[in-house]
Short mmCIF file of C-alpha atoms in Angstrom, two decimals:
data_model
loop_
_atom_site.label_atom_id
_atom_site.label_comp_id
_atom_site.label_asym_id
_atom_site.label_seq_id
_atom_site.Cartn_x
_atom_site.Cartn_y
_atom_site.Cartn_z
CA UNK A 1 65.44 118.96 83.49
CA UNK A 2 66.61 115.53 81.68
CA UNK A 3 64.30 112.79 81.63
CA UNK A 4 66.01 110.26 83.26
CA UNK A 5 65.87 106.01 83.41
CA UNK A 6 66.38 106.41 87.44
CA UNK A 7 63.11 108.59 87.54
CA UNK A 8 61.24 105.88 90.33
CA UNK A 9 64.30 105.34 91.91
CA UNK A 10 64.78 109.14 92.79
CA UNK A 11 61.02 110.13 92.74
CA UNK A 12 61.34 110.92 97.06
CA UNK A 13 65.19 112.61 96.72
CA UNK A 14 67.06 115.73 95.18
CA UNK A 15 66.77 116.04 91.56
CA UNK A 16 69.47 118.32 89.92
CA UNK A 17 66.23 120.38 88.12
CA UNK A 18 66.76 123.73 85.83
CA UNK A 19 63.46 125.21 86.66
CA UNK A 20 61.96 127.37 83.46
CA UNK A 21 59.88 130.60 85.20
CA UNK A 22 57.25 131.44 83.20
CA UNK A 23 55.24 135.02 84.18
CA UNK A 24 51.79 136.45 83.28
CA UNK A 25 51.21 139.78 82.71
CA UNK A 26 48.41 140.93 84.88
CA UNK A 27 45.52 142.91 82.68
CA UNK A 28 45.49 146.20 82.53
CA UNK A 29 41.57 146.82 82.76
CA UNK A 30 40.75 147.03 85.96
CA UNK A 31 37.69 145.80 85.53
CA UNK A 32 38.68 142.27 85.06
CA UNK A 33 41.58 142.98 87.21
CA UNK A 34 39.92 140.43 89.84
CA UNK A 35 39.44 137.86 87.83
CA UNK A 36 43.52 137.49 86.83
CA UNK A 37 45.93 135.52 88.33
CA UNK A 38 49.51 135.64 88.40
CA UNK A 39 52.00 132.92 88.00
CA UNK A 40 55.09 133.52 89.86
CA UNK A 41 57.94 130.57 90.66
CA UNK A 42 54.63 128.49 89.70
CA UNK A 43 52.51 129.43 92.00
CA UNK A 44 49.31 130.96 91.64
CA UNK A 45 48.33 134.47 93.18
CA UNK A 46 45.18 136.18 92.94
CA UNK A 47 45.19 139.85 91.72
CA UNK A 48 43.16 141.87 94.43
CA UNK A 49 43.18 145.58 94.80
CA UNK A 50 45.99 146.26 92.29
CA UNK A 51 48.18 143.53 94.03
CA UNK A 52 48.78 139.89 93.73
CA UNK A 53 50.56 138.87 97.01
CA UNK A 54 52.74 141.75 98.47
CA UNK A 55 53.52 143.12 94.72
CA UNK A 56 51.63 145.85 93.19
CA UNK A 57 50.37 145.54 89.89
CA UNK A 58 50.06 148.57 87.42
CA UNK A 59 46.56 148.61 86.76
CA UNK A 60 46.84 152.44 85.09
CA UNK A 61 45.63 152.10 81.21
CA UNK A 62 47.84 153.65 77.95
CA UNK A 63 45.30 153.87 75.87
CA UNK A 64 45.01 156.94 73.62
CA UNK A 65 49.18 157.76 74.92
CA UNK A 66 50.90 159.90 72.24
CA UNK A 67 54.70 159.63 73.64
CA UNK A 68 56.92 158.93 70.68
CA UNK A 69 55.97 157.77 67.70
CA UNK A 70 55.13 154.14 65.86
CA UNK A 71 58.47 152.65 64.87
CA UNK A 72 58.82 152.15 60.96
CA UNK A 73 58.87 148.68 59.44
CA UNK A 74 62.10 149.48 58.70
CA UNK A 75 63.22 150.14 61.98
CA UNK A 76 61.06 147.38 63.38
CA UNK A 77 63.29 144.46 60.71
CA UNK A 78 66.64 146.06 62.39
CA UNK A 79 65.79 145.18 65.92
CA UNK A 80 63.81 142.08 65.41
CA UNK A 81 66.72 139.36 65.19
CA UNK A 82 65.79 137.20 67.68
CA UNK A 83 65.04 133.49 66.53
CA UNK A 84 62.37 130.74 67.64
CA UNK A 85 62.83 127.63 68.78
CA UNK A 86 60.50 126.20 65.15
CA UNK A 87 62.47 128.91 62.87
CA UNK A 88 60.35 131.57 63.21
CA UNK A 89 62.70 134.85 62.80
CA UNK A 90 65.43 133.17 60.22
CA UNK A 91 66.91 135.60 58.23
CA UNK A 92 66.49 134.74 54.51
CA UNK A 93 68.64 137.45 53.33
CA UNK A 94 71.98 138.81 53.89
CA UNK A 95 70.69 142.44 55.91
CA UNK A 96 71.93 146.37 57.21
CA UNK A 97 69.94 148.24 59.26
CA UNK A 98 66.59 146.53 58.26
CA UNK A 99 66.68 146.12 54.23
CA UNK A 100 68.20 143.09 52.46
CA UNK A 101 71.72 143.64 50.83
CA UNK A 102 71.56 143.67 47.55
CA UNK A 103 74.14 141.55 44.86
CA UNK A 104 75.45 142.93 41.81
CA UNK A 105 72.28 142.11 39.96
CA UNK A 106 70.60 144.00 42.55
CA UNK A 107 68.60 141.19 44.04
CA UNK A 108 68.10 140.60 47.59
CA UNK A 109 71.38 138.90 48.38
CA UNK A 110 70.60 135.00 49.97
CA UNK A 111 72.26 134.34 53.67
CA UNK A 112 73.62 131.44 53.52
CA UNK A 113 77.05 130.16 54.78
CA UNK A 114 79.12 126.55 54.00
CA UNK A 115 80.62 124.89 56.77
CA UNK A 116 84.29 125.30 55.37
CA UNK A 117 83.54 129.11 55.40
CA UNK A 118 82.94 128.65 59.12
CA UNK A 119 86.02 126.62 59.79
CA UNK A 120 87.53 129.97 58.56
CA UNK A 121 85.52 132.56 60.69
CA UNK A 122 86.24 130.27 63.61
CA UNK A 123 89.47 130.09 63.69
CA UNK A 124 89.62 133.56 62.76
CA UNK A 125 87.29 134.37 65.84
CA UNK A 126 86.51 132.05 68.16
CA UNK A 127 89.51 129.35 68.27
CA UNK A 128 91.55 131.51 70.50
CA UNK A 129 88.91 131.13 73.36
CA UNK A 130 86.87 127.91 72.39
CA UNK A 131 90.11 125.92 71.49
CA UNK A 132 90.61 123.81 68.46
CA UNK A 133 88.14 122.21 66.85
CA UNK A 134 85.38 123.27 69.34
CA UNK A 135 87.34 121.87 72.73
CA UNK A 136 87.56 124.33 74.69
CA UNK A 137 89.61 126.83 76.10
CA UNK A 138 90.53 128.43 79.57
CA UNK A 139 87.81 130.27 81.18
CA UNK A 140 85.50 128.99 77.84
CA UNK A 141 83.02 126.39 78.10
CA UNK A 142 83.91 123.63 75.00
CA UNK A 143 81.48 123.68 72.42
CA UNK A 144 81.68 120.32 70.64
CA UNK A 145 81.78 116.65 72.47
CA UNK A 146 79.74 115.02 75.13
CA UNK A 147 77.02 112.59 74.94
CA UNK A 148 73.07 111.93 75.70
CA UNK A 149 74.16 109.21 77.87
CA UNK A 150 76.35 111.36 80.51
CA UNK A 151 73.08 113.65 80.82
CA UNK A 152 71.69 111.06 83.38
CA UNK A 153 75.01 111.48 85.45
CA UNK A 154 73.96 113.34 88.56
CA UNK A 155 76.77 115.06 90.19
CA UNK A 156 75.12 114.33 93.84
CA UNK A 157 72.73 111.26 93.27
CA UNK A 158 71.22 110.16 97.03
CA UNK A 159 69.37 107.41 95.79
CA UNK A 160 73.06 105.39 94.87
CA UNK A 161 75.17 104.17 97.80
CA UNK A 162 77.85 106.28 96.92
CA UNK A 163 77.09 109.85 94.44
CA UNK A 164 78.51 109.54 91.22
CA UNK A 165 81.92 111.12 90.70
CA UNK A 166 80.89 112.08 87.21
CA UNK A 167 79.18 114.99 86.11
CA UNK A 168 76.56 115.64 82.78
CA UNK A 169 78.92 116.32 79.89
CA UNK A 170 76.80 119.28 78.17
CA UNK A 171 77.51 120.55 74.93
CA UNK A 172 75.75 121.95 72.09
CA UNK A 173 75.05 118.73 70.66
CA UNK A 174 74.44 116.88 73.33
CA UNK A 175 71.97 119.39 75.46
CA UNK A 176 70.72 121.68 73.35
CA UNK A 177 67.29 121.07 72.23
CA UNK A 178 67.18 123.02 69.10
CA UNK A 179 69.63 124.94 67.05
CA UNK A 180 67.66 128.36 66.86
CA UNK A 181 69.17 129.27 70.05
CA UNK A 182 72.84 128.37 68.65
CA UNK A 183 72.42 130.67 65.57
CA UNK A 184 70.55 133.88 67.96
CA UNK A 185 73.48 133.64 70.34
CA UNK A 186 76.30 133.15 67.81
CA UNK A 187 75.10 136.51 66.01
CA UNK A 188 74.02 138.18 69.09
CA UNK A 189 76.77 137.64 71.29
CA UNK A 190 79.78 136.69 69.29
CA UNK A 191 82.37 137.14 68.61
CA UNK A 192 83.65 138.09 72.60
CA UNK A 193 85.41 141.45 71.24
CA UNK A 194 83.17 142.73 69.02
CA UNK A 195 79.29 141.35 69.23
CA UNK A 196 77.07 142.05 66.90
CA UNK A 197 79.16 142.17 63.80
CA UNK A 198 78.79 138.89 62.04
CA UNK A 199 76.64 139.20 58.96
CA UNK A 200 73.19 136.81 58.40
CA UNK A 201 75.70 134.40 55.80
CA UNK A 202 78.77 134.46 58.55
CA UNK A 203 76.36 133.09 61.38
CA UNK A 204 75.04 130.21 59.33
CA UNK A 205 78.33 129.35 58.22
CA UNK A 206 79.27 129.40 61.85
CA UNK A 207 76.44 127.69 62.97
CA UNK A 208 76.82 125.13 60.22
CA UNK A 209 80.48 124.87 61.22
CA UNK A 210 79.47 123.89 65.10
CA UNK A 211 76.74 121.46 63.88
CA UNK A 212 79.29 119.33 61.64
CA UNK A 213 82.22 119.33 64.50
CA UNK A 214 78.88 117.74 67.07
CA UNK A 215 78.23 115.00 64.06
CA UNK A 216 74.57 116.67 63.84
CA UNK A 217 72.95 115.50 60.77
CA UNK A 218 70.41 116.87 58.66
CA UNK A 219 67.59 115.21 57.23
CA UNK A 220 70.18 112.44 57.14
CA UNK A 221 72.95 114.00 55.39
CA UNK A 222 76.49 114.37 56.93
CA UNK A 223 77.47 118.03 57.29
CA UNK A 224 80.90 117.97 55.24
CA UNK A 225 82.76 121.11 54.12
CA UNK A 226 80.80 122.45 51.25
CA UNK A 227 77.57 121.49 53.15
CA UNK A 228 75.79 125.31 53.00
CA UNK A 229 73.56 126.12 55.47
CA UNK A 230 70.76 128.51 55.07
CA UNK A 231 67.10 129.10 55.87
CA UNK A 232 65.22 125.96 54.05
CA UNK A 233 68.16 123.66 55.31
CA UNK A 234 68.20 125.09 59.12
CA UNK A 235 64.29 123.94 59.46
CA UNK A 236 65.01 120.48 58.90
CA UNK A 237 67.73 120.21 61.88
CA UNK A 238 66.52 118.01 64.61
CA UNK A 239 69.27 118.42 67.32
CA UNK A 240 69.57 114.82 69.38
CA UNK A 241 68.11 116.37 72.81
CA UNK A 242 65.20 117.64 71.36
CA UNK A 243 63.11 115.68 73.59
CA UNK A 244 65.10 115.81 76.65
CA UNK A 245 63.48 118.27 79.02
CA UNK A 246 60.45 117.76 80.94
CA UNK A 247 57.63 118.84 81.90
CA UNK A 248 56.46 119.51 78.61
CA UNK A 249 56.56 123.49 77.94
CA UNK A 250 56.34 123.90 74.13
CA UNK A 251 52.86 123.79 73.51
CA UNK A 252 52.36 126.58 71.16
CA UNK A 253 48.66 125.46 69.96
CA UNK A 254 48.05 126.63 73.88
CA UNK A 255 50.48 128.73 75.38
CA UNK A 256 48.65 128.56 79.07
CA UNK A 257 49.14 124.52 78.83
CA UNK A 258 53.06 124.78 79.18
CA UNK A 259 52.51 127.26 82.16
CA UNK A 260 50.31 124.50 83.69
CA UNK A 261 52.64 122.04 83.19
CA UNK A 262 55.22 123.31 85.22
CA UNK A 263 52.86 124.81 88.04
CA UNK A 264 51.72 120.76 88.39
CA UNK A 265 55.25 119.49 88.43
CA UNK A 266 56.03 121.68 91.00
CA UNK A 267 53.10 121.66 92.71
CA UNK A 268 54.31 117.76 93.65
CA UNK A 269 57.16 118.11 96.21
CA UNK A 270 58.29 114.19 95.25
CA UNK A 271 59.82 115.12 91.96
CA UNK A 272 62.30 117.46 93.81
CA UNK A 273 62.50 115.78 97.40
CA UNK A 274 60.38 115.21 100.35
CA UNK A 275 62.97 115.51 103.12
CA UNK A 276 62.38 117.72 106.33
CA UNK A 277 64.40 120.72 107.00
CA UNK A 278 67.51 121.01 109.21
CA UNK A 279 69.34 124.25 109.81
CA UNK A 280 72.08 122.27 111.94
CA UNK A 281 73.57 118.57 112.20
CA UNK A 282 72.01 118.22 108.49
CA UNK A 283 74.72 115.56 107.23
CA UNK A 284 74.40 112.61 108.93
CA UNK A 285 76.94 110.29 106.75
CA UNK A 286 80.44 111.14 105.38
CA UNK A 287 80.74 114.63 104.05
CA UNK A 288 83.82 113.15 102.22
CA UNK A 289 81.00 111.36 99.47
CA UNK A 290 79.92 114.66 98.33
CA UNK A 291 81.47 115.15 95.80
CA UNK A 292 80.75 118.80 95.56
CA UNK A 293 82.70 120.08 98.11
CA UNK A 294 84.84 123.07 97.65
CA UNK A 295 88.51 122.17 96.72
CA UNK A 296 89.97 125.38 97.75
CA UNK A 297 90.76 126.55 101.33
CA UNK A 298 89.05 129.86 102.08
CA UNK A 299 89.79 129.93 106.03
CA UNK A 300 93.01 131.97 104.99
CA UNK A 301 90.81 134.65 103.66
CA UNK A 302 87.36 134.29 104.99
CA UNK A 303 87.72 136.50 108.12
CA UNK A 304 90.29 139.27 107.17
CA UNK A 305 88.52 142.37 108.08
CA UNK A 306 87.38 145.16 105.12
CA UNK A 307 89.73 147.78 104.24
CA UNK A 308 88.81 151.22 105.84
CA UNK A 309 90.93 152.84 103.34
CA UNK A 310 89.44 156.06 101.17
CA UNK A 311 92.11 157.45 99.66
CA UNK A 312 92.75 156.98 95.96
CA UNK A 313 95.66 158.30 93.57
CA UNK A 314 95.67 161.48 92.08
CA UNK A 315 94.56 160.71 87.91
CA UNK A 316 97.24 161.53 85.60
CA UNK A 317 96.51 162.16 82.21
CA UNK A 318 98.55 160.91 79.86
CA UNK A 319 98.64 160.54 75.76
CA UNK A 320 98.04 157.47 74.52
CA UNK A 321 100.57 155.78 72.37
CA UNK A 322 99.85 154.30 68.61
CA UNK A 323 99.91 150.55 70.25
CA UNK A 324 97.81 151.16 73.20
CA UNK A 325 95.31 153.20 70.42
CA UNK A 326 95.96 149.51 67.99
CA UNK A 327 95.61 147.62 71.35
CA UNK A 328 92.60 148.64 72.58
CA UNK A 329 90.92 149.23 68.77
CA UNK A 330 91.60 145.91 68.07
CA UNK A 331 90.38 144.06 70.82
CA UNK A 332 93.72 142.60 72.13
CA UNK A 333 92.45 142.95 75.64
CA UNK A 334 89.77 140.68 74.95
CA UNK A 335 92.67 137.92 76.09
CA UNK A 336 95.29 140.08 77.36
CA UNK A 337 93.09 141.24 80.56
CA UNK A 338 91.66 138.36 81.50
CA UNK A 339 93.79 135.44 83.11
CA UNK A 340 91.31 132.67 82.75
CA UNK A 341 91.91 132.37 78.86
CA UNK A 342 96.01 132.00 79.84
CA UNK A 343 97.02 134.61 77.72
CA UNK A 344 99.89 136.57 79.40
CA UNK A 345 97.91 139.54 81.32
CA UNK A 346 99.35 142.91 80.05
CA UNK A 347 100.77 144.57 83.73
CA UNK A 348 101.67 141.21 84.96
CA UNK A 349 105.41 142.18 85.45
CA UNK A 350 106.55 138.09 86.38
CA UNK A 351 104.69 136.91 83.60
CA UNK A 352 106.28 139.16 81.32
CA UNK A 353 109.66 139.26 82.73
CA UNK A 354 109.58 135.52 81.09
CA UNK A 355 108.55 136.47 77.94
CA UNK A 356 111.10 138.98 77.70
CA UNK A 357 113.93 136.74 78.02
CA UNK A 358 112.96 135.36 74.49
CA UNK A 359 113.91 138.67 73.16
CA UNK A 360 111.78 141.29 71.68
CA UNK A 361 112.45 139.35 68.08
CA UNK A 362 110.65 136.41 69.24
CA UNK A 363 108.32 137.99 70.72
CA UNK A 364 106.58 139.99 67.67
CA UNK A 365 107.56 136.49 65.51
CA UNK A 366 104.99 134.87 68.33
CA UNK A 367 102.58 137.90 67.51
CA UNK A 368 102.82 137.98 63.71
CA UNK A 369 102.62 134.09 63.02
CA UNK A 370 100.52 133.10 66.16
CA UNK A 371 101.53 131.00 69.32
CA UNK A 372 99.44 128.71 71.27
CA UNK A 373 95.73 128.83 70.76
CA UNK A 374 96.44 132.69 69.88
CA UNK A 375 96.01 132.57 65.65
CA UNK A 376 98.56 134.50 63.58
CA UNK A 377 98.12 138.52 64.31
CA UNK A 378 95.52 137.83 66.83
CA UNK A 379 93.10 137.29 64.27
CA UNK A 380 93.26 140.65 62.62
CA UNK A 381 94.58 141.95 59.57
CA UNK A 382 97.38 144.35 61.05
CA UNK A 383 100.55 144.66 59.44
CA UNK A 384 104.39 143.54 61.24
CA UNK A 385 104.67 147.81 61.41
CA UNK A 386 101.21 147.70 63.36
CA UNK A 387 101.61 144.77 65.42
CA UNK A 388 105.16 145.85 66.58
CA UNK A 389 104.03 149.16 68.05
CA UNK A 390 101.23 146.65 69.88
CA UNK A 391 103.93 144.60 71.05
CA UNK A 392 106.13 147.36 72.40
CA UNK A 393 103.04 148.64 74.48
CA UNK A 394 102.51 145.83 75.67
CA UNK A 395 106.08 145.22 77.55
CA UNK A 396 106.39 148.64 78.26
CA UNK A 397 103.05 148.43 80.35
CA UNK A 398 104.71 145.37 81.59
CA UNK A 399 107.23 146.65 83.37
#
């Protein structure tokens, strides 16, 4: 939710509202099972013979259970990645598999990453969905621009004579409220093709790389290309949003508070509307001021009746060539199967009738040296040799 100037003026309509849903666990002891509640959508039920509303609770006990065994600390440092909205969870150290890497000297090797190191990773990695410079890309959210301002900007606003045309501009320096979850996703998620693989120094560079193109400043220094990023200099990032969401959840000195926060906010129907309910003859004025509307005609589709058909074609096995093996090892179909990001869809015989006219030539030139917002050799390291049996696959399958 954004805390917005118009508050009064909107306290008895619609409010465009992310709603946080917090749950407690139920106990376990049955004992004191009737003494628990449970929060749900912020509302409070009673647990009562092992069920709070129409849900049953699990009210059996583990204690004493002997399946499995303890995981090792070990194995307990190579799952727990995930990072906290005060810093809690950083990495300090470059790790595999739950131990530090260790330098030359043998010392636990520092993570750490400048933000011209991330320039490189990015548009290594991420510029051929993302776009230049953060902007965005087809079927890719932008990642750098907007403004606190545009956050009050209510896509359907009732209180105003006429909604406003113009929608919250949300990016990661203008919504998000702190960078932790920028840095968990980036090494969690990213990159698209292959998750999972950026080391602890690669994400801060990359995180350090997305705070400099949003102008984020820390502790009052500009983030400039051999700005490095690490542990000590991530906990002094204040991102501008930070205190743009209400109710107030984040009240770690009592957890229960932030829960009863939200159950009070939405225990008062005037912060999200008061109106009566309608199932017919709901819209009284001109449908053409909602600006929400869908653009596209679905009448030529809507009522075509479901296919009856069962049959599918026989499988045939076939070998696969070098480029389809390069293809799919290398991610290419990342961009090549999906026709939101605009790169030409491998199969799409018009598309690639087009291309072909260029001549096969041009067409690995395109591939070795980059085209568009695809970067030279898609980002990898393949040779011409590789990337020409990739290319042949690809028009072959084309065909």
């Amino acid at each position: 939710m954004f805390k917005l100037e118009n508050t009064n003026m909107l306290k008895n309509t619609l409010l465009a509202v992310g709603i946080s849903l917090f749950l407690i666990a139920c106990s376990s002891d049955v004992s004191d099972s009737k003494n628990e509640t449970s929060v749900d959508g912020a509302v409070k039920y009673p647990t009562k013979d092992g069920k709070y509303s129409q849900y049953h609770v699990n009210m059996d006990k583990f204690d004493g259970s002997t399946i499995g065994r303890a995981p090792t600390k070990t194995e307990i440092a190579a799952w727990d990645t995930d990072v906290m909205y005060d810093g809690t969870g950083l990495p300090e150290f470059d790790m595999h598999e739950g131990k530090p890497v260790l330098d030359e000297d043998g010392n636990p090797k520092k993570a750490q990453g400048s933000v011209e190191e991330g320039s490189e990773l990015y548009d290594a990695q991420c510029v051929m969905c993302h776009g230049d410079f953060g902007s965005g890309g087809k079927g890719y959210p932008k990642l750098a621009g907007g403004s606190l301002e545009s956050l009050k900007n209510q896509r359907l606003n009732p209180a105003d004579e006429n909604p406003s045309p113009d929608s919250p501009d949300r990016t990661i320096g203008s919504y998000w409220p702190y960078a932790s979850t920028l840095y968990w996703y980036i090494q969690e998620s990213m990159p698209f093709n292959s998750p999972k693989t950026l080391t602890n120094s690669e994400t801060y560079a990359l995180t350090a790389y997305m705070l400099s193109i949003n102008d984020i400043e820390i502790d009052g220094e500009s983030l400039d290309d051999d700005f490095i990023l690490d542990k000590e200099q991530f906990l002094k990032i204040v991102m501008p949003n930070v205190d743009g969401f209400y109710p107030e959840t984040n009240t770690p000195e009592n957890p229960k508070l932030g829960v009863e926060n939200m159950t009070k906010y939405l225990s008062n129907p005037k912060n999200y509307g008061t109106g009566t309910r309608c199932m017919s003859n709901c819209l009284e004025d001109n449908i053409d001021n909602l600006k929400l509307e869908i653009k596209d005609d679905l009448t030529l589709s809507a009522n075509e009746k479901l296919s009856t058909k069962r049959d599918l074609k026989a499988k045939v096995e076939t070998k696969s060539s070098i480029g389809e093996t390069l293809y799919n090892d290398y991610g290419c179909a990342a961009c090549h199967s999906n026709k939101a990001i605009g790169a030409p869809v491998v199969g799409d015989k018009s598309i690639w009738e087009n291309i072909n006219k260029q001549g096969f030539d041009k067409v690995l030139y395109n591939a070795i040296n980059g085209i568009n917002a695809m970067p030279p050799r898609g980002g990898t390291d393949l040779s011409d040799d590789e990337l020409k049996e990739i290319v042949s696959y690809m028009i072959n399958s084309s065909k």
